Amino acid sequence: MVAPKTGVLALQGDFAEHLSVLESLGYRSQMVRSCLDLDVVDALIIPGGESTTMLKLIDRYEMRDALVKRVQSGMPVFGTCAGAIVLADRVSDGERTLGVWELQVERNAYGRQAESFEADIPVDGLDEPVRGIFIRAPIITDAGRSTVMATWAGQAVLVRKENLLAATFHPELAGEHRIHRWFVENLCSRGE
Amino acid sequence: MAERGTARVKRGLAEMLKGGVIMDVTTAEEAGIAEEAGACAVMALERVPADIRRDGGVARMADPNKVSEIMAAVTIPVMAKARIGHVAEAQILQSLGVDFIDESEVLTPADESFHIDKWNFTVPFVCGATNLGEALRRIGEGAAMIRSKGEAGTGNVVEAVRHLRSITDEIRRLSVLPAEQLMTQAKSLGAPFDLVKEVAETGRLPVVLFCAGGVSTPADASLVLQLGAEGVFVGSGIFKSEDPARMARAVVEATTYYNDPDVLAKVSRGLGEPMRGVDLRDIPADKLLAPRGW
């Protein structure tokens, strides 16, 4: 079996950090900026950044339908922060997301940048906690039937459901590789 | 325990802005146009740099009402400018809750010897630089993001290119020097040794590098990204152009697709008149903004 190739949506945000985590783990990766790019990847990471900017570019470059179709047909996707918002189906301010995951999310829910923080986050299945970097982070206000893998102050911060994984923090900013490894090894080996 | 205002948290917000366009806005309406066009952040200002240049006099921090009005109008991060060395203006902006402070040469400097000690703040700072030494001095003082200065309010990208090239060339040079030469380099750059060593080892600044000062068309944005900028600030270029909404959108797309000439050609069509712009040689030396700060 050929190792899966993980794409990173590279419209705006910290896509380079995700690519460098994938690279240092020895996984095949590539930037995704168009439907053509999307066609050649087996999995996708939607990075941190500004969700409004990303969603506008997704629509202007006509990637919405292709993304929704791939996610619905089982492509593994990992969204961090803005990426989690892009996947969710209900967002506090009514932003038009991809809506592919039954998740309710409130944007910038901790407040503005002054409330951004870092903290040790225990994660199910990992021996040592993850250093979670939360930047103007969203809160998952209703995780529905998703599995909660980590919480902070009583709120779900790392959740999964079938082929989808979402974090409201940024493992890619903390030199943290374990969550990316978990994503590729557990969700990407299932095949579509 | 949650820790706020750490270097990682401050630099992290700059990481989130990468590949994006930060636009100068002077009203809630302009902020809305910028957000709708896909800006990743806005800079709340009383006047854009071209008008500051035209009007002369002392340029100060914007009225808090202006900043709050713009913060209320958009959900993307809002930045605001404080004068170089003006600790009190920065404290006021932090108290207003802005997401980033630009300690900016576009405003009239308040202190000709010292910049703000930015480690004392929870809010992150971006600072301008014309070369690597200046960038590392600002990072040493706590800046969480660097922008090449260019020459704001001119609509002329030539200084932005000069400063960006200067920074990236010096980084490249450091990365091939043997260890024993780094202290002498730190001395000649006038930069903290630890930061010089870090740049030599990693081949990049420890914070995000944007380009500012004269970027006014989609092609300008592409140019500076090709030269190593990780995103752009566009000041007068948007709202001094004939069709700001369209120009804003085109610059956003050119920033994402900076290495795709077909997209650049498409978004550059029929944008109307860009800002008029000035030749740098027509500006007397004492009216240049980039030499402010050190």
Short mmCIF file of C-alpha atoms in Angstrom, two decimals:
data_model
loop_
_atom_site.label_atom_id
_atom_site.label_comp_id
_atom_site.label_asym_id
_atom_site.label_seq_id
_atom_site.Cartn_x
_atom_site.Cartn_y
_atom_site.Cartn_z
CA MET A 1 0.00 0.00 0.00
CA VAL A 2 1.28 3.46 -0.89
CA ALA A 3 1.51 5.79 2.09
CA PRO A 4 -1.32 8.35 2.12
CA LYS A 5 -0.54 11.87 0.92
CA THR A 6 -1.84 14.56 3.24
CA GLY A 7 -2.74 17.93 1.76
CA VAL A 8 -2.71 21.17 3.70
CA LEU A 9 -5.20 23.82 2.61
CA ALA A 10 -2.88 26.73 1.77
CA LEU A 11 -5.19 29.68 1.13
CA GLN A 12 -4.23 31.66 4.24
CA GLY A 13 -2.91 30.97 7.73
CA ASP A 14 -0.20 28.78 9.25
CA PHE A 15 -0.19 26.09 6.57
CA ALA A 16 3.62 26.05 6.44
CA GLU A 17 3.78 24.93 10.10
CA HIS A 18 1.49 21.97 9.37
CA LEU A 19 3.56 21.02 6.35
CA SER A 20 6.71 21.09 8.42
CA VAL A 21 5.17 18.82 11.09
CA LEU A 22 4.09 16.33 8.41
CA GLU A 23 7.52 16.50 6.80
CA SER A 24 9.36 15.92 10.06
CA LEU A 25 7.18 12.85 10.69
CA GLY A 26 8.21 11.56 7.26
CA TYR A 27 4.69 11.69 5.78
CA ARG A 28 4.00 12.66 2.19
CA SER A 29 2.37 16.07 2.00
CA GLN A 30 1.45 18.87 -0.37
CA MET A 31 -0.12 22.31 -0.43
CA VAL A 32 -3.72 22.50 -1.64
CA ARG A 33 -4.78 25.72 -3.37
CA SER A 34 -7.20 24.42 -6.00
CA CYS A 35 -9.56 21.57 -6.88
CA LEU A 36 -6.77 20.06 -8.97
CA ASP A 37 -4.54 19.89 -5.89
CA LEU A 38 -7.39 18.41 -3.88
CA ASP A 39 -7.77 15.60 -6.42
CA VAL A 40 -4.30 14.23 -5.69
CA VAL A 41 -4.37 14.12 -1.89
CA ASP A 42 -5.79 11.36 0.33
CA ALA A 43 -6.35 13.49 3.42
CA LEU A 44 -6.51 17.17 4.28
CA ILE A 45 -5.49 19.50 7.08
CA ILE A 46 -7.32 22.82 7.34
CA PRO A 47 -4.90 25.09 9.22
CA GLY A 48 -5.28 27.97 11.64
CA GLY A 49 -5.79 31.43 10.22
CA GLU A 50 -8.79 33.64 9.62
CA SER A 51 -11.84 31.50 8.83
CA THR A 52 -13.59 34.40 7.07
CA THR A 53 -10.63 34.84 4.70
CA MET A 54 -10.34 31.11 4.01
CA LEU A 55 -14.05 30.67 3.35
CA LYS A 56 -14.15 33.62 0.95
CA LEU A 57 -11.25 32.17 -1.02
CA ILE A 58 -12.84 28.68 -0.99
CA ASP A 59 -15.91 30.20 -2.65
CA ARG A 60 -14.07 32.47 -5.09
CA TYR A 61 -11.91 29.62 -6.30
CA GLU A 62 -14.89 27.27 -6.44
CA MET A 63 -13.56 24.67 -4.03
CA ARG A 64 -16.64 24.43 -1.81
CA ASP A 65 -18.47 21.66 -3.69
CA ALA A 66 -15.34 19.59 -4.19
CA LEU A 67 -14.39 19.88 -0.50
CA VAL A 68 -17.86 18.95 0.71
CA LYS A 69 -18.02 16.00 -1.67
CA ARG A 70 -14.62 14.66 -0.61
CA VAL A 71 -15.42 14.99 3.10
CA GLN A 72 -18.77 13.26 2.64
CA SER A 73 -17.15 10.43 0.73
CA GLY A 74 -14.83 9.80 3.69
CA MET A 75 -11.65 11.83 3.13
CA PRO A 76 -9.93 12.23 6.52
CA VAL A 77 -9.77 15.90 7.56
CA PHE A 78 -8.05 17.55 10.53
CA GLY A 79 -9.04 21.14 11.27
CA THR A 80 -7.19 23.33 13.75
CA CYS A 81 -8.87 26.46 15.16
CA ALA A 82 -10.12 28.24 12.01
CA GLY A 83 -10.08 24.80 10.38
CA ALA A 84 -12.53 23.52 13.01
CA ILE A 85 -14.83 26.46 12.25
CA VAL A 86 -14.67 25.76 8.52
CA LEU A 87 -15.85 22.16 9.14
CA ALA A 88 -18.62 22.91 11.66
CA ASP A 89 -22.28 23.17 10.65
CA ARG A 90 -23.35 25.86 13.14
CA VAL A 91 -21.29 28.98 13.89
CA SER A 92 -22.34 31.67 16.37
CA ASP A 93 -22.17 34.57 13.91
CA GLY A 94 -23.84 32.70 11.07
CA GLU A 95 -20.74 32.47 8.91
CA ARG A 96 -21.34 30.19 5.89
CA THR A 97 -18.99 27.29 6.64
CA LEU A 98 -18.66 23.95 4.83
CA GLY A 99 -21.16 22.56 7.34
CA VAL A 100 -19.97 18.98 7.02
CA TRP A 101 -19.82 18.15 10.73
CA GLU A 102 -22.55 18.31 13.34
CA LEU A 103 -20.69 20.74 15.61
CA GLN A 104 -21.75 24.05 17.12
CA VAL A 105 -18.92 26.54 17.42
CA GLU A 106 -18.60 30.03 18.83
CA ARG A 107 -15.88 32.14 17.18
CA ASN A 108 -13.34 34.09 19.29
CA ALA A 109 -15.19 32.69 22.28
CA TYR A 110 -12.51 33.37 24.91
CA GLY A 111 -12.30 37.01 23.78
CA ARG A 112 -9.80 39.05 21.80
CA GLN A 113 -6.03 38.47 21.61
CA ALA A 114 -5.47 39.56 25.25
CA GLU A 115 -7.35 36.39 26.28
CA SER A 116 -5.29 34.09 24.06
CA PHE A 117 -3.38 31.57 26.19
CA GLU A 118 -1.36 28.40 26.42
CA ALA A 119 -1.93 25.50 28.81
CA ASP A 120 -1.14 21.81 29.31
CA ILE A 121 -3.97 19.74 27.90
CA PRO A 122 -4.29 16.04 28.81
CA VAL A 123 -5.39 14.07 25.74
CA ASP A 124 -7.05 10.63 25.77
CA GLY A 125 -4.54 8.01 24.71
CA LEU A 126 -1.42 10.18 25.21
CA ASP A 127 0.82 9.67 28.27
CA GLU A 128 2.02 13.26 28.50
CA PRO A 129 -0.21 16.34 28.07
CA VAL A 130 -0.10 18.44 24.93
CA ARG A 131 0.93 22.11 25.16
CA GLY A 132 -2.18 23.76 23.76
CA ILE A 133 -1.73 27.20 22.16
CA PHE A 134 -5.12 28.93 21.93
CA ILE A 135 -5.12 32.03 19.68
CA ARG A 136 -8.42 33.96 19.60
CA ALA A 137 -9.76 30.45 19.79
CA PRO A 138 -13.29 29.22 19.19
CA ILE A 139 -15.24 27.12 21.72
CA ILE A 140 -17.13 24.01 20.69
CA THR A 141 -20.45 24.74 22.37
CA ASP A 142 -22.11 21.51 21.23
CA ALA A 143 -20.07 18.49 20.17
CA GLY A 144 -23.21 16.51 19.30
CA ARG A 145 -22.38 12.83 18.91
CA SER A 146 -18.66 13.42 18.39
CA THR A 147 -16.07 11.81 20.67
CA VAL A 148 -14.35 14.29 22.97
CA MET A 149 -10.62 13.48 23.23
CA ALA A 150 -9.56 16.47 25.34
CA THR A 151 -11.16 19.24 27.35
CA TRP A 152 -9.99 22.51 28.89
CA ALA A 153 -11.99 24.23 31.65
CA GLY A 154 -14.90 21.92 30.93
CA GLN A 155 -15.01 22.66 27.18
CA ALA A 156 -14.22 20.18 24.42
CA VAL A 157 -10.99 21.25 22.67
CA LEU A 158 -10.15 18.12 20.66
CA VAL A 159 -12.96 16.11 19.09
CA ARG A 160 -13.37 13.43 16.46
CA LYS A 161 -16.12 11.80 14.50
CA GLU A 162 -15.59 9.11 11.88
CA ASN A 163 -13.10 10.59 9.36
CA LEU A 164 -12.93 14.01 11.03
CA LEU A 165 -10.70 15.47 13.74
CA ALA A 166 -10.77 19.03 15.09
CA ALA A 167 -8.74 20.98 17.64
CA THR A 168 -9.54 24.48 18.87
CA PHE A 169 -5.82 24.94 19.66
CA HIS A 170 -2.60 24.77 17.61
CA PRO A 171 -0.42 21.67 18.11
CA GLU A 172 1.59 22.85 15.07
CA LEU A 173 2.81 25.94 16.97
CA ALA A 174 4.15 24.02 19.95
CA GLY A 175 6.53 21.59 18.24
CA GLU A 176 3.85 18.97 18.99
CA HIS A 177 3.77 16.02 16.57
CA ARG A 178 1.65 13.44 18.40
CA ILE A 179 -1.76 14.67 17.25
CA HIS A 180 -0.69 14.81 13.60
CA ARG A 181 0.76 11.32 13.97
CA TRP A 182 -2.49 10.09 15.53
CA PHE A 183 -4.45 11.65 12.66
CA VAL A 184 -2.39 10.02 9.92
CA GLU A 185 -2.04 6.64 11.64
CA ASN A 186 -5.60 6.26 12.86
CA LEU A 187 -7.82 8.15 10.44
CA CYS A 188 -5.83 8.06 7.20
CA SER A 189 -5.16 4.33 7.17
CA ARG A 190 -8.90 3.54 7.10
CA GLY A 191 -9.08 4.31 3.40
CA GLU A 192 -11.99 6.10 1.76
CA MET B 1 -2.91 26.79 34.41
CA ALA B 2 -3.54 29.16 31.50
CA GLU B 3 -0.67 31.52 30.64
CA ARG B 4 -1.50 34.65 28.68
CA GLY B 5 0.76 37.03 26.79
CA THR B 6 3.64 34.53 26.40
CA ALA B 7 6.00 34.95 23.45
CA ARG B 8 4.44 31.89 21.83
CA VAL B 9 0.91 33.23 22.22
CA LYS B 10 1.91 36.65 20.84
CA ARG B 11 3.92 35.26 17.93
CA GLY B 12 1.14 32.73 17.36
CA LEU B 13 -1.34 35.41 16.30
CA ALA B 14 1.16 36.64 13.69
CA GLU B 15 1.41 33.03 12.44
CA MET B 16 -2.37 33.03 11.91
CA LEU B 17 -2.13 36.18 9.74
CA LYS B 18 0.37 34.64 7.31
CA GLY B 19 -0.52 34.49 3.66
CA GLY B 20 -2.92 37.34 4.29
CA VAL B 21 -3.43 41.05 3.74
CA ILE B 22 -3.68 43.60 6.57
CA MET B 23 -5.48 46.72 5.38
CA ASP B 24 -5.44 50.29 6.72
CA VAL B 25 -8.97 51.51 7.43
CA THR B 26 -10.26 54.80 8.84
CA THR B 27 -13.98 54.07 9.33
CA ALA B 28 -16.27 51.16 10.26
CA GLU B 29 -17.50 51.16 6.66
CA GLU B 30 -13.98 50.73 5.27
CA ALA B 31 -13.33 47.99 7.82
CA GLY B 32 -16.40 46.16 6.54
CA ILE B 33 -15.20 46.47 2.93
CA ALA B 34 -11.78 45.12 3.95
CA GLU B 35 -13.27 42.14 5.81
CA GLU B 36 -15.65 41.37 2.96
CA ALA B 37 -12.72 41.42 0.53
CA GLY B 38 -10.93 38.80 2.63
CA ALA B 39 -8.45 40.87 4.67
CA CYS B 40 -6.98 38.79 7.53
CA ALA B 41 -6.81 41.88 9.81
CA VAL B 42 -7.33 45.63 9.67
CA MET B 43 -5.25 48.56 10.96
CA ALA B 44 -7.47 51.20 12.58
CA LEU B 45 -6.25 54.68 11.74
CA GLU B 46 -7.33 58.31 11.85
CA ARG B 47 -5.79 58.97 8.42
CA VAL B 48 -4.03 56.71 5.91
CA PRO B 49 -0.28 57.35 5.45
CA ALA B 50 -0.75 59.24 2.13
CA ASP B 51 -2.94 61.77 3.98
CA ILE B 52 -0.56 61.95 6.96
CA ARG B 53 2.20 62.76 4.48
CA ARG B 54 0.06 65.41 2.76
CA ASP B 55 -1.23 67.04 5.95
CA GLY B 56 2.08 67.23 7.83
CA GLY B 57 2.01 68.21 11.52
CA VAL B 58 2.24 65.68 14.37
CA ALA B 59 0.63 62.30 13.67
CA ARG B 60 -0.59 60.55 16.85
CA MET B 61 -2.45 57.44 17.98
CA ALA B 62 -6.05 57.36 16.69
CA ASP B 63 -8.93 58.55 18.88
CA PRO B 64 -10.11 55.60 21.05
CA ASN B 65 -13.63 56.14 19.67
CA LYS B 66 -12.29 55.49 16.18
CA VAL B 67 -10.50 52.32 17.29
CA SER B 68 -13.53 51.02 19.21
CA GLU B 69 -15.85 51.76 16.29
CA ILE B 70 -13.68 49.68 13.99
CA MET B 71 -13.31 46.87 16.56
CA ALA B 72 -17.09 46.68 16.79
CA ALA B 73 -17.51 46.55 13.01
CA VAL B 74 -15.50 43.39 12.20
CA THR B 75 -14.68 39.95 13.62
CA ILE B 76 -11.14 39.77 12.18
CA PRO B 77 -8.23 41.03 14.35
CA VAL B 78 -7.84 44.79 14.71
CA MET B 79 -4.46 46.49 14.95
CA ALA B 80 -3.71 50.11 15.85
CA LYS B 81 -0.62 52.31 15.70
CA ALA B 82 1.29 53.88 18.59
CA ARG B 83 4.15 56.35 18.13
CA ILE B 84 7.68 54.99 18.45
CA GLY B 85 8.60 55.05 22.14
CA HIS B 86 5.16 56.23 23.27
CA VAL B 87 4.49 53.82 26.14
CA ALA B 88 1.30 55.59 27.20
CA GLU B 89 -0.30 55.38 23.75
CA ALA B 90 0.52 51.67 23.73
CA GLN B 91 -1.00 51.22 27.20
CA ILE B 92 -4.18 52.97 26.04
CA LEU B 93 -4.42 50.75 22.95
CA GLN B 94 -3.90 47.65 25.09
CA SER B 95 -6.62 48.81 27.44
CA LEU B 96 -8.98 49.24 24.44
CA GLY B 97 -8.37 45.55 23.68
CA VAL B 98 -6.78 45.84 20.23
CA ASP B 99 -5.32 42.54 19.02
CA PHE B 100 -1.96 43.94 17.86
CA ILE B 101 -0.08 47.24 18.27
CA ASP B 102 2.06 48.64 15.46
CA GLU B 103 4.88 50.76 16.93
CA SER B 104 5.05 52.75 13.76
CA GLU B 105 7.34 55.21 12.01
CA VAL B 106 4.27 56.44 10.10
CA LEU B 107 3.30 58.38 13.24
CA THR B 108 5.59 61.09 14.59
CA PRO B 109 8.12 59.45 16.95
CA ALA B 110 7.69 60.29 20.65
CA ASP B 111 11.20 59.18 21.62
CA GLU B 112 14.26 59.50 19.40
CA SER B 113 16.44 57.19 21.49
CA PHE B 114 14.28 54.38 22.78
CA HIS B 115 11.55 52.12 21.51
CA ILE B 116 8.85 50.67 23.77
CA ASP B 117 9.79 47.75 26.04
CA LYS B 118 7.30 45.42 24.43
CA TRP B 119 7.88 42.51 26.85
CA ASN B 120 5.86 44.50 29.40
CA PHE B 121 2.65 44.10 27.41
CA THR B 122 0.15 41.25 26.97
CA VAL B 123 -0.80 42.51 23.52
CA PRO B 124 1.65 41.60 20.73
CA PHE B 125 3.57 44.28 18.80
CA VAL B 126 4.62 44.54 15.17
CA CYS B 127 7.54 46.84 14.33
CA GLY B 128 9.09 48.10 11.12
CA ALA B 129 12.65 47.34 10.03
CA THR B 130 14.85 48.34 7.12
CA ASN B 131 17.52 45.66 7.71
CA LEU B 132 18.24 42.58 9.79
CA GLY B 133 19.95 44.41 12.65
CA GLU B 134 16.94 46.65 13.13
CA ALA B 135 14.56 43.67 12.97
CA LEU B 136 16.54 41.79 15.62
CA ARG B 137 16.73 44.84 17.90
CA ARG B 138 12.95 45.11 17.79
CA ILE B 139 12.55 41.36 18.44
CA GLY B 140 15.01 41.76 21.34
CA GLU B 141 12.66 44.42 22.74
CA GLY B 142 9.73 42.00 22.44
CA ALA B 143 8.24 42.53 18.96
CA ALA B 144 6.16 39.47 17.96
CA MET B 145 6.13 40.30 14.25
CA ILE B 146 8.31 42.33 11.87
CA ARG B 147 7.31 44.24 8.76
CA SER B 148 9.79 45.67 6.34
CA LYS B 149 9.22 49.44 6.46
CA GLY B 150 9.20 50.53 2.84
CA GLU B 151 8.12 54.14 2.45
CA ALA B 152 4.51 54.44 3.58
CA GLY B 153 2.01 56.58 1.71
CA THR B 154 3.96 56.70 -1.54
CA GLY B 155 2.32 53.93 -3.54
CA ASN B 156 5.87 53.10 -4.62
CA VAL B 157 7.12 49.60 -3.83
CA VAL B 158 10.82 50.32 -4.39
CA GLU B 159 11.73 50.93 -0.73
CA ALA B 160 9.72 47.92 0.42
CA VAL B 161 11.73 45.80 -1.99
CA ARG B 162 15.00 47.33 -0.82
CA HIS B 163 14.25 46.65 2.86
CA LEU B 164 12.89 43.18 2.31
CA ARG B 165 15.89 42.21 0.19
CA SER B 166 18.22 43.66 2.78
CA ILE B 167 16.63 41.54 5.54
CA THR B 168 16.47 38.30 3.55
CA ASP B 169 19.99 38.72 2.09
CA GLU B 170 21.45 39.26 5.56
CA ILE B 171 19.61 36.18 6.87
CA ARG B 172 21.01 34.09 4.02
CA ARG B 173 24.49 35.43 4.68
CA LEU B 174 24.29 34.58 8.39
CA SER B 175 23.16 31.05 7.67
CA VAL B 176 26.42 30.18 5.90
CA LEU B 177 28.83 31.82 8.36
CA PRO B 178 30.96 29.65 10.66
CA ALA B 179 30.14 29.91 14.37
CA GLU B 180 33.25 31.90 15.28
CA GLN B 181 32.14 34.78 13.06
CA LEU B 182 28.71 35.25 14.63
CA MET B 183 29.76 37.49 17.54
CA THR B 184 31.49 39.88 15.16
CA GLN B 185 28.35 39.82 13.02
CA ALA B 186 26.22 40.59 16.07
CA LYS B 187 28.49 43.55 16.75
CA SER B 188 28.29 44.90 13.22
CA LEU B 189 24.52 44.33 12.95
CA GLY B 190 24.03 45.93 16.37
CA ALA B 191 21.82 42.98 17.27
CA PRO B 192 21.55 40.66 20.30
CA PHE B 193 23.98 37.73 19.94
CA ASP B 194 21.43 35.07 20.88
CA LEU B 195 19.08 36.20 18.13
CA VAL B 196 21.92 36.35 15.59
CA LYS B 197 22.84 32.78 16.54
CA GLU B 198 19.23 31.63 16.28
CA VAL B 199 18.79 33.17 12.81
CA ALA B 200 22.10 31.62 11.67
CA GLU B 201 20.87 28.19 12.81
CA THR B 202 17.30 28.33 11.52
CA GLY B 203 17.79 30.48 8.41
CA ARG B 204 14.76 32.60 9.30
CA LEU B 205 13.56 35.26 11.71
CA PRO B 206 12.11 33.89 14.96
CA VAL B 207 8.91 35.83 14.18
CA VAL B 208 6.72 36.30 11.12
CA LEU B 209 7.96 38.76 8.46
CA PHE B 210 5.45 40.87 6.52
CA CYS B 211 6.10 43.60 3.97
CA ALA B 212 4.73 47.15 4.23
CA GLY B 213 5.14 50.62 2.81
CA GLY B 214 4.26 51.16 -0.83
CA VAL B 215 2.47 47.92 -1.80
CA SER B 216 -0.45 49.13 -3.90
CA THR B 217 -1.37 46.62 -6.61
CA PRO B 218 -1.92 42.84 -6.81
CA ALA B 219 1.38 42.59 -8.72
CA ASP B 220 3.19 44.44 -5.91
CA ALA B 221 1.81 41.94 -3.39
CA SER B 222 2.98 39.02 -5.51
CA LEU B 223 6.42 40.58 -5.94
CA VAL B 224 7.08 40.96 -2.23
CA LEU B 225 5.80 37.47 -1.43
CA GLN B 226 8.13 36.08 -4.08
CA LEU B 227 10.94 37.97 -2.33
CA GLY B 228 10.21 36.22 0.96
CA ALA B 229 7.52 38.25 2.74
CA GLU B 230 4.95 36.05 4.51
CA GLY B 231 2.09 38.51 3.97
CA VAL B 232 1.46 42.20 3.25
CA PHE B 233 0.26 45.39 4.84
CA VAL B 234 -1.55 47.62 2.37
CA GLY B 235 -2.06 51.16 3.57
CA SER B 236 -3.12 53.91 1.24
CA GLY B 237 -3.13 51.51 -1.74
CA ILE B 238 -6.67 50.26 -1.17
CA PHE B 239 -8.73 53.27 -0.16
CA LYS B 240 -6.82 55.73 -2.35
CA SER B 241 -7.60 53.67 -5.45
CA GLU B 242 -10.58 54.23 -7.74
CA ASP B 243 -12.49 51.07 -6.73
CA PRO B 244 -11.38 50.06 -3.20
CA ALA B 245 -13.59 46.96 -2.83
CA ARG B 246 -12.33 45.52 -6.08
CA MET B 247 -8.70 46.46 -5.42
CA ALA B 248 -8.90 44.94 -1.92
CA ARG B 249 -10.25 41.67 -3.24
CA ALA B 250 -7.64 41.53 -6.02
CA VAL B 251 -4.76 42.08 -3.57
CA VAL B 252 -6.09 39.31 -1.30
CA GLU B 253 -6.24 36.86 -4.20
CA ALA B 254 -2.82 37.93 -5.46
CA THR B 255 -1.38 37.23 -2.00
CA THR B 256 -2.73 33.68 -1.89
CA TYR B 257 -1.87 32.90 -5.52
CA TYR B 258 1.33 34.97 -5.61
CA ASN B 259 3.16 32.32 -7.61
CA ASP B 260 0.40 31.72 -10.17
CA PRO B 261 0.77 34.26 -13.02
CA ASP B 262 -2.56 33.21 -14.60
CA VAL B 263 -4.45 34.18 -11.46
CA LEU B 264 -2.41 37.38 -11.15
CA ALA B 265 -3.27 38.34 -14.73
CA LYS B 266 -6.95 37.66 -14.10
CA VAL B 267 -7.22 39.68 -10.89
CA SER B 268 -5.17 42.59 -12.29
CA ARG B 269 -7.60 43.28 -15.15
CA GLY B 270 -9.65 46.49 -15.15
CA LEU B 271 -9.03 47.51 -11.56
CA GLY B 272 -9.33 51.20 -12.41
CA GLU B 273 -6.81 53.78 -11.36
CA PRO B 274 -4.51 52.65 -8.51
CA MET B 275 -3.33 55.32 -6.07
CA ARG B 276 -1.35 58.05 -7.82
CA GLY B 277 1.99 57.38 -6.09
CA VAL B 278 5.18 59.43 -5.87
CA ASP B 279 8.74 58.99 -7.01
CA LEU B 280 10.98 58.66 -3.95
CA ARG B 281 13.45 61.11 -5.50
CA ASP B 282 10.80 63.82 -5.26
CA ILE B 283 10.58 63.48 -1.46
CA PRO B 284 13.03 65.63 0.53
CA ALA B 285 15.20 63.55 2.90
CA ASP B 286 13.61 65.08 6.02
CA LYS B 287 10.15 63.94 4.87
CA LEU B 288 11.09 60.25 4.60
CA LEU B 289 9.46 58.00 7.22
CA ALA B 290 11.69 54.90 7.08
CA PRO B 291 14.72 56.50 8.84
CA ARG B 292 12.54 57.09 11.93
CA GLY B 293 13.51 54.59 14.65
CA TRP B 294 16.91 52.93 14.53
#
